[in-house]
Amino acid sequence: MRSSQGLLQLIGKVSYKRTILHNFKFINIAYNSQRRNYASEAETTAEIHKKVPTKVFNYTYDTYPHLKRNPNFKELSPSDIKFFQSILSSNEIIIDNGNNQDDLLPYNIDWMKKYRGKSRLVAKPKTTEQIAKLVKYCNENKLAIVPQGGNTGLVGGGVPLFDEIIISTNNLNKIRDFDHISGTLVCDAGCILEVLDNYLAERGYMVPLDLGAKGSCHIGGNVATNAGGLRLLRYGSLHGNVLGLEVVLPDGTILENLSTLRKDNTGYDLKQLFIGSEGTLGIITGVSILTPRRPKSVNVAVFCLNSFQNVQEAFNISKGELAEILSAFEFWDINALRMVKHHLFQGTNLPLEDKYPFYVLVETSGSNKEHNEEKLHNFMEILMTKGVVEDGVVAQDNTQIQNLWLMREGIPEAGSKSGSVYKYDLSIPLPVFYNIVEDMGNRLKDAGIFGKDKPVTDVFGYGHVGDGNIHLNIVAKSYSPEITKLIEPYVYEWTAKYKGSVSAEHGLGLMKADCIGYSKSQKMISIMKQIKQTIDPNGIMNPYKFIL
Amino acid sequence: MRSSQGLLQLIGKVSYKRTILHNFKFINIAYNSQRRNYASEAETTAEIHKKVPTKVFNYTYDTYPHLKRNPNFKELSPSDIKFFQSILSSNEIIIDNGNNQDDLLPYNIDWMKKYRGKSRLVAKPKTTEQIAKLVKYCNENKLAIVPQGGNTGLVGGGVPLFDEIIISTNNLNKIRDFDHISGTLVCDAGCILEVLDNYLAERGYMVPLDLGAKGSCHIGGNVATNAGGLRLLRYGSLHGNVLGLEVVLPDGTILENLSTLRKDNTGYDLKQLFIGSEGTLGIITGVSILTPRRPKSVNVAVFCLNSFQNVQEAFNISKGELAEILSAFEFWDINALRMVKHHLFQGTNLPLEDKYPFYVLVETSGSNKEHNEEKLHNFMEILMTKGVVEDGVVAQDNTQIQNLWLMREGIPEAGSKSGSVYKYDLSIPLPVFYNIVEDMGNRLKDAGIFGKDKPVTDVFGYGHVGDGNIHLNIVAKSYSPEITKLIEPYVYEWTAKYKGSVSAEHGLGLMKADCIGYSKSQKMISIMKQIKQTIDPNGIMNPYKFIL
């Protein structure tokens, strides 16, 4: 059957106006093909450490002086330290001795260097039993705790605000079991997502979750924050894929529910409460997850479109034509593309011209290469016949696949190189999906602060069309209360008006701890608080965050 | 490309020993092609009504005298009835007047005629607001409630045990909204599953849930019991597909969370608690669900196999070869087949010989007929090359597809025609999946009660291999405490030993209200009870069931 090259040629012959697909070459591209290295939504704590400037930034509580330490929590005493040392070996604990701030720092700050806490003790236990003992002690002594995974969060949920004790899952990194027939994987919470995916790749399976931070983030953190990412469109959310959890509850009890069963209707599905609870109900120490077979063939195409209505139409057609092999449908706007071009593709040729308002990346994954390519061809033919797309490229090998993905995944990195970025992670119904970007741009222009040589230099949008999830980014020369006031709560009110979610896949964390009311009713919040009170009566688990 | 007929011929030419597929004709089959009419796990309340014998069976509390009415619940008084009449019009309420037992009966008994309650009032409101008022009143007056959907349950969860008031969702049956791009459907809880599926079929979509009772069961009941069924293998569980719920809580508050968003990380995912809560936390009145595109092409094949190891091997191969188009992998054993043959195929030709120990039905669904058939062909060729299957048939048109499904879906009906059936719905890890059927057979033989002219006449197994879910059935001449004692708690202990679930997809209901301890720890049960206490402090919602 046809090769990708053949597909391009075939389409090239179709003589619709403006529909000849650009048969590009990826020459001299500034990045290599290791996609994960450039999907820099996150770095490892070690990498953060290296880059921490000598003069570190302010403590979060200094930046936000309205945040007050809860006086009910005990401060760390020598006897507490003694207890921790009785449970942990010397390489499993970092204690503030007055001279080792650099050792504590990577755990006290987030990767964006936006939040900084002042914890004096980092525990890195190797076993669930150790964690259970530590948590029990903390609960009895009212010592507050921050559970921390790969520390790749974007909302300040994984770092302390004051002197909370950090319990890191860094050393909890064993794969416990894998069943090659059912595809169920059971592992420690501290396993790095990419390590798991590589392990599964050798066995013909994959993690049903993929995100920029895969090289650093922990599966436990993914579950605790209900991470979304690039494969959700195809494989669904963690609420469907996680089969069981092992959790250390705030009283130190180990909740053992590492089920490997697809069906289990015995009682309320408690594990669901912990998925997306952001460490406020306990510490996830083990995960059982259903993994799908790894597709044998992957194709990627990027298209240029003239309107967001056409983006919607292309998505609609992809659901019919690509159907069971559609694995991603991502979009970005021209401002995002120009920024990526400027910061990441300088001195190289962009595979697409930066003159169309919208760009879409479509990925297909399936078990039969020929079938997949034929479906993709049919899909593209319909797009062009209907005049839905203006131009496009199809990757012809794995390197080109990685490079096309880079245009999408390089956006956060390009953004951070452009200035101080206000990031909003929103779920918005498709009919008004892109309007928030336009409305926000107009609002900032009307206020006279957006434009060349103005405080705000760029407003752009990108994200997961297939999931109704947009990332609104506002680039400023520097963060300022004036700009913030123009953006918030406007962006949240706008989202609430259209029944969207103010936190799609990133969580509430510290950043949006007071924002849940925009997306949930007072009754729901009240029930959530009762559940928190039931499971964590002393409130020691990740305080000040999630729901205030 | 090849037609199904061509596939058969092609395979027929392959000269492996015993691998020539049986090119059957479905002539004079006793059933027509309307699969839903014969998937008789359930009947409508009207149908039940018609069939209720003049002399009805015992009340459940007479059969199980250890079950006692909770004296904290108020008995229905004339003033209560007056209140109900003030909210409901005369055709929305059935009140016991001493002479209308026949009107109440269909709501007081389950379809298996195993459980019978003595409710004196059935409310059939048309709106969520009516339900909210009724529930608020019941809560303030401590009147117990049973929420009832299509009354198709198998574990006595949807009928009263004593005099609980029945709140039926029969009249709550409007489709509220459907978005043809995202595929999100929002509807009343009382919509019948098949009605929804037909509605979606006209729009190119389908419900990601299919089960025998589809012609009667309500989507709200499906969600409340976390129904599994035949499409779970492909589309996952309701925990992944339900996007939002509207629920009347026990205090009469309406929890409005009919989100149509795929991603929403704002707080604990409360809706998950209601999925599978069996009416013990509130009454689900509205459902928002993500629906997939309807496949354009469906194929079905049935194979004969010589061992359960081969069943596992065939499943493994199907995951690799059929991959994204695999939509069902069902199995049954020779005893189930012989029973179906005896009761449902008498005077007709079975499409397969009843001499192999195991049978497997494989369904594929996809967007491209030729691609699907080619994949199915490759799959079958591997099965035969490796000697995994002994014989097989492939449906050549929709009627044959329906008839092949009938061999699987007719099993419950054939069972009920054979005698009194003890039914167990278990999740069991694949390596020991079928052992429970053999072990149970041997146990009953060893006790001298299983065999021709013995109290137990048959033991058989069937179910969803793809989900690790087996239905163990034991046919007796009549139910007896002696037989029950030999089966229970043995079957539950056996399941617990292998870390299975004593309730895979049917729920706990009344039947297994004291069995959750076999699958969940005391700590988990304790948290569940706290959640119940938090949300339903008076315990009025579906008492005596689920978790005791």
mmCIF file with all atom_site columns, N, CA and C in Angstrom, chain A residues 203-246:
data_model
loop_
_atom_site.group_PDB
_atom_site.id
_atom_site.type_symbol
_atom_site.label_atom_id
_atom_site.label_alt_id
_atom_site.label_comp_id
_atom_site.label_asym_id
_atom_site.label_entity_id
_atom_site.label_seq_id
_atom_site.pdbx_PDB_ins_code
_atom_site.Cartn_x
_atom_site.Cartn_y
_atom_site.Cartn_z
_atom_site.occupancy
_atom_site.B_iso_or_equiv
_atom_site.pdbx_formal_charge
_atom_site.auth_seq_id
_atom_site.auth_comp_id
_atom_site.auth_asym_id
_atom_site.auth_atom_id
_atom_site.pdbx_PDB_model_num
ATOM 1   N N  . ARG A 1 203 ? 7.769   -4.663 26.370 1.00 0.00 ? 203 ARG A N  1
ATOM 2   C CA . ARG A 1 203 ? 6.788   -5.752 26.487 1.00 0.00 ? 203 ARG A CA 1
ATOM 3   C C  . ARG A 1 203 ? 5.582   -5.543 25.569 1.00 0.00 ? 203 ARG A C  1
ATOM 4   N N  . GLY A 1 204 ? 5.705   -4.538 24.681 1.00 0.00 ? 204 GLY A N  1
ATOM 5   C CA . GLY A 1 204 ? 4.634   -4.313 23.706 1.00 0.00 ? 204 GLY A CA 1
ATOM 6   C C  . GLY A 1 204 ? 3.460   -3.521 24.241 1.00 0.00 ? 204 GLY A C  1
ATOM 7   N N  . TYR A 1 205 ? 3.637   -2.888 25.382 1.00 0.00 ? 205 TYR A N  1
ATOM 8   C CA . TYR A 1 205 ? 2.553   -2.086 25.975 1.00 0.00 ? 205 TYR A CA 1
ATOM 9   C C  . TYR A 1 205 ? 3.004   -0.632 26.137 1.00 0.00 ? 205 TYR A C  1
ATOM 10  N N  . MET A 1 206 ? 2.115   0.212  26.609 1.00 0.00 ? 206 MET A N  1
ATOM 11  C CA . MET A 1 206 ? 2.461   1.618  26.866 1.00 0.00 ? 206 MET A CA 1
ATOM 12  C C  . MET A 1 206 ? 1.619   2.161  28.016 1.00 0.00 ? 206 MET A C  1
ATOM 13  N N  . VAL A 1 207 ? 2.106   3.240  28.642 1.00 0.00 ? 207 VAL A N  1
ATOM 14  C CA . VAL A 1 207 ? 1.295   3.917  29.660 1.00 0.00 ? 207 VAL A CA 1
ATOM 15  C C  . VAL A 1 207 ? 0.215   4.716  28.926 1.00 0.00 ? 207 VAL A C  1
ATOM 16  N N  . PRO A 1 208 ? -1.032  4.651  29.367 1.00 0.00 ? 208 PRO A N  1
ATOM 17  C CA . PRO A 1 208 ? -2.097  5.389  28.664 1.00 0.00 ? 208 PRO A CA 1
ATOM 18  C C  . PRO A 1 208 ? -2.092  6.869  29.033 1.00 0.00 ? 208 PRO A C  1
ATOM 19  N N  . LEU A 1 209 ? -0.922  7.435  29.178 1.00 0.00 ? 209 LEU A N  1
ATOM 20  C CA . LEU A 1 209 ? -0.758  8.815  29.654 1.00 0.00 ? 209 LEU A CA 1
ATOM 21  C C  . LEU A 1 209 ? 0.570   9.311  29.109 1.00 0.00 ? 209 LEU A C  1
ATOM 22  N N  . ASP A 1 210 ? 0.574   10.507 28.558 1.00 0.00 ? 210 ASP A N  1
ATOM 23  C CA . ASP A 1 210 ? 1.812   11.084 28.034 1.00 0.00 ? 210 ASP A CA 1
ATOM 24  C C  . ASP A 1 210 ? 1.752   12.581 28.263 1.00 0.00 ? 210 ASP A C  1
ATOM 25  N N  . LEU A 1 211 ? 2.821   13.123 28.808 1.00 0.00 ? 211 LEU A N  1
ATOM 26  C CA . LEU A 1 211 ? 2.838   14.578 28.971 1.00 0.00 ? 211 LEU A CA 1
ATOM 27  C C  . LEU A 1 211 ? 4.272   15.073 28.930 1.00 0.00 ? 211 LEU A C  1
ATOM 28  N N  . GLY A 1 212 ? 4.423   16.374 28.734 1.00 0.00 ? 212 GLY A N  1
ATOM 29  C CA . GLY A 1 212 ? 5.741   16.975 28.561 1.00 0.00 ? 212 GLY A CA 1
ATOM 30  C C  . GLY A 1 212 ? 6.732   16.592 29.642 1.00 0.00 ? 212 GLY A C  1
ATOM 31  N N  . ALA A 1 213 ? 6.260   16.500 30.880 1.00 0.00 ? 213 ALA A N  1
ATOM 32  C CA . ALA A 1 213 ? 7.147   16.258 32.009 1.00 0.00 ? 213 ALA A CA 1
ATOM 33  C C  . ALA A 1 213 ? 7.476   14.783 32.210 1.00 0.00 ? 213 ALA A C  1
ATOM 34  N N  . LYS A 1 214 ? 7.215   13.943 31.204 1.00 0.00 ? 214 LYS A N  1
ATOM 35  C CA . LYS A 1 214 ? 7.333   12.492 31.409 1.00 0.00 ? 214 LYS A CA 1
ATOM 36  C C  . LYS A 1 214 ? 8.702   12.048 31.908 1.00 0.00 ? 214 LYS A C  1
ATOM 37  N N  . GLY A 1 215 ? 9.730   12.784 31.580 1.00 0.00 ? 215 GLY A N  1
ATOM 38  C CA . GLY A 1 215 ? 11.073  12.390 32.005 1.00 0.00 ? 215 GLY A CA 1
ATOM 39  C C  . GLY A 1 215 ? 11.344  12.654 33.476 1.00 0.00 ? 215 GLY A C  1
ATOM 40  N N  . SER A 1 216 ? 10.464  13.370 34.141 1.00 0.00 ? 216 SER A N  1
ATOM 41  C CA . SER A 1 216 ? 10.676  13.703 35.556 1.00 0.00 ? 216 SER A CA 1
ATOM 42  C C  . SER A 1 216 ? 9.500   13.347 36.457 1.00 0.00 ? 216 SER A C  1
ATOM 43  N N  . CYS A 1 217 ? 8.295   13.460 35.933 1.00 0.00 ? 217 CYS A N  1
ATOM 44  C CA . CYS A 1 217 ? 7.129   13.313 36.811 1.00 0.00 ? 217 CYS A CA 1
ATOM 45  C C  . CYS A 1 217 ? 6.963   11.872 37.283 1.00 0.00 ? 217 CYS A C  1
ATOM 46  N N  . HIS A 1 218 ? 6.364   11.719 38.476 1.00 0.00 ? 218 HIS A N  1
ATOM 47  C CA . HIS A 1 218 ? 6.135   10.393 39.059 1.00 0.00 ? 218 HIS A CA 1
ATOM 48  C C  . HIS A 1 218 ? 4.697   9.962  38.776 1.00 0.00 ? 218 HIS A C  1
ATOM 49  N N  . ILE A 1 219 ? 4.518   8.669  38.598 1.00 0.00 ? 219 ILE A N  1
ATOM 50  C CA . ILE A 1 219 ? 3.167   8.162  38.329 1.00 0.00 ? 219 ILE A CA 1
ATOM 51  C C  . ILE A 1 219 ? 2.232   8.494  39.505 1.00 0.00 ? 219 ILE A C  1
ATOM 52  N N  . GLY A 1 220 ? 2.768   8.476  40.724 1.00 0.00 ? 220 GLY A N  1
ATOM 53  C CA . GLY A 1 220 ? 1.948   8.818  41.893 1.00 0.00 ? 220 GLY A CA 1
ATOM 54  C C  . GLY A 1 220 ? 1.462   10.257 41.826 1.00 0.00 ? 220 GLY A C  1
ATOM 55  N N  . GLY A 1 221 ? 2.361   11.148 41.387 1.00 0.00 ? 221 GLY A N  1
ATOM 56  C CA . GLY A 1 221 ? 1.981   12.550 41.213 1.00 0.00 ? 221 GLY A CA 1
ATOM 57  C C  . GLY A 1 221 ? 0.977   12.716 40.089 1.00 0.00 ? 221 GLY A C  1
ATOM 58  N N  . ASN A 1 222 ? 1.167   11.956 39.019 1.00 0.00 ? 222 ASN A N  1
ATOM 59  C CA . ASN A 1 222 ? 0.191   11.989 37.922 1.00 0.00 ? 222 ASN A CA 1
ATOM 60  C C  . ASN A 1 222 ? -1.200  11.635 38.431 1.00 0.00 ? 222 ASN A C  1
ATOM 61  N N  . VAL A 1 223 ? -1.258  10.587 39.233 1.00 0.00 ? 223 VAL A N  1
ATOM 62  C CA . VAL A 1 223 ? -2.556  10.138 39.752 1.00 0.00 ? 223 VAL A CA 1
ATOM 63  C C  . VAL A 1 223 ? -3.108  11.161 40.752 1.00 0.00 ? 223 VAL A C  1
ATOM 64  N N  . ALA A 1 224 ? -2.239  11.660 41.624 1.00 0.00 ? 224 ALA A N  1
ATOM 65  C CA . ALA A 1 224 ? -2.683  12.608 42.648 1.00 0.00 ? 224 ALA A CA 1
ATOM 66  C C  . ALA A 1 224 ? -3.220  13.892 42.022 1.00 0.00 ? 224 ALA A C  1
ATOM 67  N N  . THR A 1 225 ? -2.720  14.239 40.833 1.00 0.00 ? 225 THR A N  1
ATOM 68  C CA . THR A 1 225 ? -3.189  15.475 40.191 1.00 0.00 ? 225 THR A CA 1
ATOM 69  C C  . THR A 1 225 ? -4.123  15.180 39.025 1.00 0.00 ? 225 THR A C  1
ATOM 70  N N  . ASN A 1 226 ? -4.453  13.895 38.824 1.00 0.00 ? 226 ASN A N  1
ATOM 71  C CA . ASN A 1 226 ? -5.289  13.497 37.682 1.00 0.00 ? 226 ASN A CA 1
ATOM 72  C C  . ASN A 1 226 ? -4.780  14.135 36.391 1.00 0.00 ? 226 ASN A C  1
ATOM 73  N N  . ALA A 1 227 ? -3.506  13.917 36.110 1.00 0.00 ? 227 ALA A N  1
ATOM 74  C CA . ALA A 1 227 ? -2.871  14.521 34.939 1.00 0.00 ? 227 ALA A CA 1
ATOM 75  C C  . ALA A 1 227 ? -3.591  14.100 33.660 1.00 0.00 ? 227 ALA A C  1
ATOM 76  N N  . GLY A 1 228 ? -3.697  15.025 32.727 1.00 0.00 ? 228 GLY A N  1
ATOM 77  C CA . GLY A 1 228 ? -4.403  14.760 31.471 1.00 0.00 ? 228 GLY A CA 1
ATOM 78  C C  . GLY A 1 228 ? -3.431  14.391 30.369 1.00 0.00 ? 228 GLY A C  1
ATOM 79  N N  . GLY A 1 229 ? -2.933  15.391 29.674 1.00 0.00 ? 229 GLY A N  1
ATOM 80  C CA . GLY A 1 229 ? -1.881  15.161 28.692 1.00 0.00 ? 229 GLY A CA 1
ATOM 81  C C  . GLY A 1 229 ? -2.368  14.803 27.314 1.00 0.00 ? 229 GLY A C  1
ATOM 82  N N  . LEU A 1 230 ? -1.452  14.196 26.544 1.00 0.00 ? 230 LEU A N  1
ATOM 83  C CA . LEU A 1 230 ? -1.624  14.073 25.099 1.00 0.00 ? 230 LEU A CA 1
ATOM 84  C C  . LEU A 1 230 ? -2.380  12.822 24.663 1.00 0.00 ? 230 LEU A C  1
ATOM 85  N N  . ARG A 1 231 ? -2.506  11.835 25.537 1.00 0.00 ? 231 ARG A N  1
ATOM 86  C CA . ARG A 1 231 ? -3.147  10.588 25.121 1.00 0.00 ? 231 ARG A CA 1
ATOM 87  C C  . ARG A 1 231 ? -4.578  10.448 25.650 1.00 0.00 ? 231 ARG A C  1
ATOM 88  N N  . LEU A 1 232 ? -5.039  11.443 26.393 1.00 0.00 ? 232 LEU A N  1
ATOM 89  C CA . LEU A 1 232 ? -6.366  11.344 27.012 1.00 0.00 ? 232 LEU A CA 1
ATOM 90  C C  . LEU A 1 232 ? -7.462  11.179 25.967 1.00 0.00 ? 232 LEU A C  1
ATOM 91  N N  . LEU A 1 233 ? -7.316  11.896 24.848 1.00 0.00 ? 233 LEU A N  1
ATOM 92  C CA . LEU A 1 233 ? -8.311  11.803 23.772 1.00 0.00 ? 233 LEU A CA 1
ATOM 93  C C  . LEU A 1 233 ? -8.574  10.346 23.403 1.00 0.00 ? 233 LEU A C  1
ATOM 94  N N  . ARG A 1 234 ? -7.504  9.556  23.331 1.00 0.00 ? 234 ARG A N  1
ATOM 95  C CA . ARG A 1 234 ? -7.626  8.168  22.899 1.00 0.00 ? 234 ARG A CA 1
ATOM 96  C C  . ARG A 1 234 ? -7.924  7.212  24.045 1.00 0.00 ? 234 ARG A C  1
ATOM 97  N N  . TYR A 1 235 ? -7.188  7.359  25.130 1.00 0.00 ? 235 TYR A N  1
ATOM 98  C CA . TYR A 1 235 ? -7.253  6.331  26.173 1.00 0.00 ? 235 TYR A CA 1
ATOM 99  C C  . TYR A 1 235 ? -8.091  6.737  27.387 1.00 0.00 ? 235 TYR A C  1
ATOM 100 N N  . GLY A 1 236 ? -8.593  7.971  27.403 1.00 0.00 ? 236 GLY A N  1
ATOM 101 C CA . GLY A 1 236 ? -9.429  8.402  28.518 1.00 0.00 ? 236 GLY A CA 1
ATOM 102 C C  . GLY A 1 236 ? -8.615  8.806  29.734 1.00 0.00 ? 236 GLY A C  1
ATOM 103 N N  . SER A 1 237 ? -9.324  9.184  30.789 1.00 0.00 ? 237 SER A N  1
ATOM 104 C CA . SER A 1 237 ? -8.660  9.758  31.961 1.00 0.00 ? 237 SER A CA 1
ATOM 105 C C  . SER A 1 237 ? -8.203  8.669  32.923 1.00 0.00 ? 237 SER A C  1
ATOM 106 N N  . LEU A 1 238 ? -7.413  9.087  33.904 1.00 0.00 ? 238 LEU A N  1
ATOM 107 C CA . LEU A 1 238 ? -6.935  8.151  34.920 1.00 0.00 ? 238 LEU A CA 1
ATOM 108 C C  . LEU A 1 238 ? -8.084  7.589  35.745 1.00 0.00 ? 238 LEU A C  1
ATOM 109 N N  . HIS A 1 239 ? -9.199  8.293  35.805 1.00 0.00 ? 239 HIS A N  1
ATOM 110 C CA . HIS A 1 239 ? -10.366 7.751  36.531 1.00 0.00 ? 239 HIS A CA 1
ATOM 111 C C  . HIS A 1 239 ? -10.832 6.440  35.893 1.00 0.00 ? 239 HIS A C  1
ATOM 112 N N  . GLY A 1 240 ? -10.582 6.282  34.612 1.00 0.00 ? 240 GLY A N  1
ATOM 113 C CA . GLY A 1 240 ? -10.941 5.033  33.948 1.00 0.00 ? 240 GLY A CA 1
ATOM 114 C C  . GLY A 1 240 ? -9.808  4.028  33.919 1.00 0.00 ? 240 GLY A C  1
ATOM 115 N N  . ASN A 1 241 ? -8.568  4.489  33.906 1.00 0.00 ? 241 ASN A N  1
ATOM 116 C CA . ASN A 1 241 ? -7.432  3.577  33.714 1.00 0.00 ? 241 ASN A CA 1
ATOM 117 C C  . ASN A 1 241 ? -6.790  3.062  34.992 1.00 0.00 ? 241 ASN A C  1
ATOM 118 N N  . VAL A 1 242 ? -6.895  3.835  36.070 1.00 0.00 ? 242 VAL A N  1
ATOM 119 C CA . VAL A 1 242 ? -6.308  3.365  37.333 1.00 0.00 ? 242 VAL A CA 1
ATOM 120 C C  . VAL A 1 242 ? -7.211  2.281  37.916 1.00 0.00 ? 242 VAL A C  1
ATOM 121 N N  . LEU A 1 243 ? -6.633  1.117  38.183 1.00 0.00 ? 243 LEU A N  1
ATOM 122 C CA . LEU A 1 243 ? -7.428  -0.005 38.700 1.00 0.00 ? 243 LEU A CA 1
ATOM 123 C C  . LEU A 1 243 ? -7.382  -0.082 40.220 1.00 0.00 ? 243 LEU A C  1
ATOM 124 N N  . GLY A 1 244 ? -6.309  0.422  40.788 1.00 0.00 ? 244 GLY A N  1
ATOM 125 C CA . GLY A 1 244 ? -6.198  0.339  42.234 1.00 0.00 ? 244 GLY A CA 1
ATOM 126 C C  . GLY A 1 244 ? -5.101  1.237  42.753 1.00 0.00 ? 244 GLY A C  1
ATOM 127 N N  . LEU A 1 245 ? -5.181  1.562  44.030 1.00 0.00 ? 245 LEU A N  1
ATOM 128 C CA . LEU A 1 245 ? -4.174  2.417  44.659 1.00 0.00 ? 245 LEU A CA 1
ATOM 129 C C  . LEU A 1 245 ? -3.790  1.873  46.031 1.00 0.00 ? 245 LEU A C  1
ATOM 130 N N  . GLU A 1 246 ? -2.569  2.137  46.413 1.00 0.00 ? 246 GLU A N  1
ATOM 131 C CA . GLU A 1 246 ? -2.142  1.955  47.795 1.00 0.00 ? 246 GLU A CA 1
ATOM 132 C C  . GLU A 1 246 ? -1.874  3.361  48.318 1.00 0.00 ? 246 GLU A C  1
#
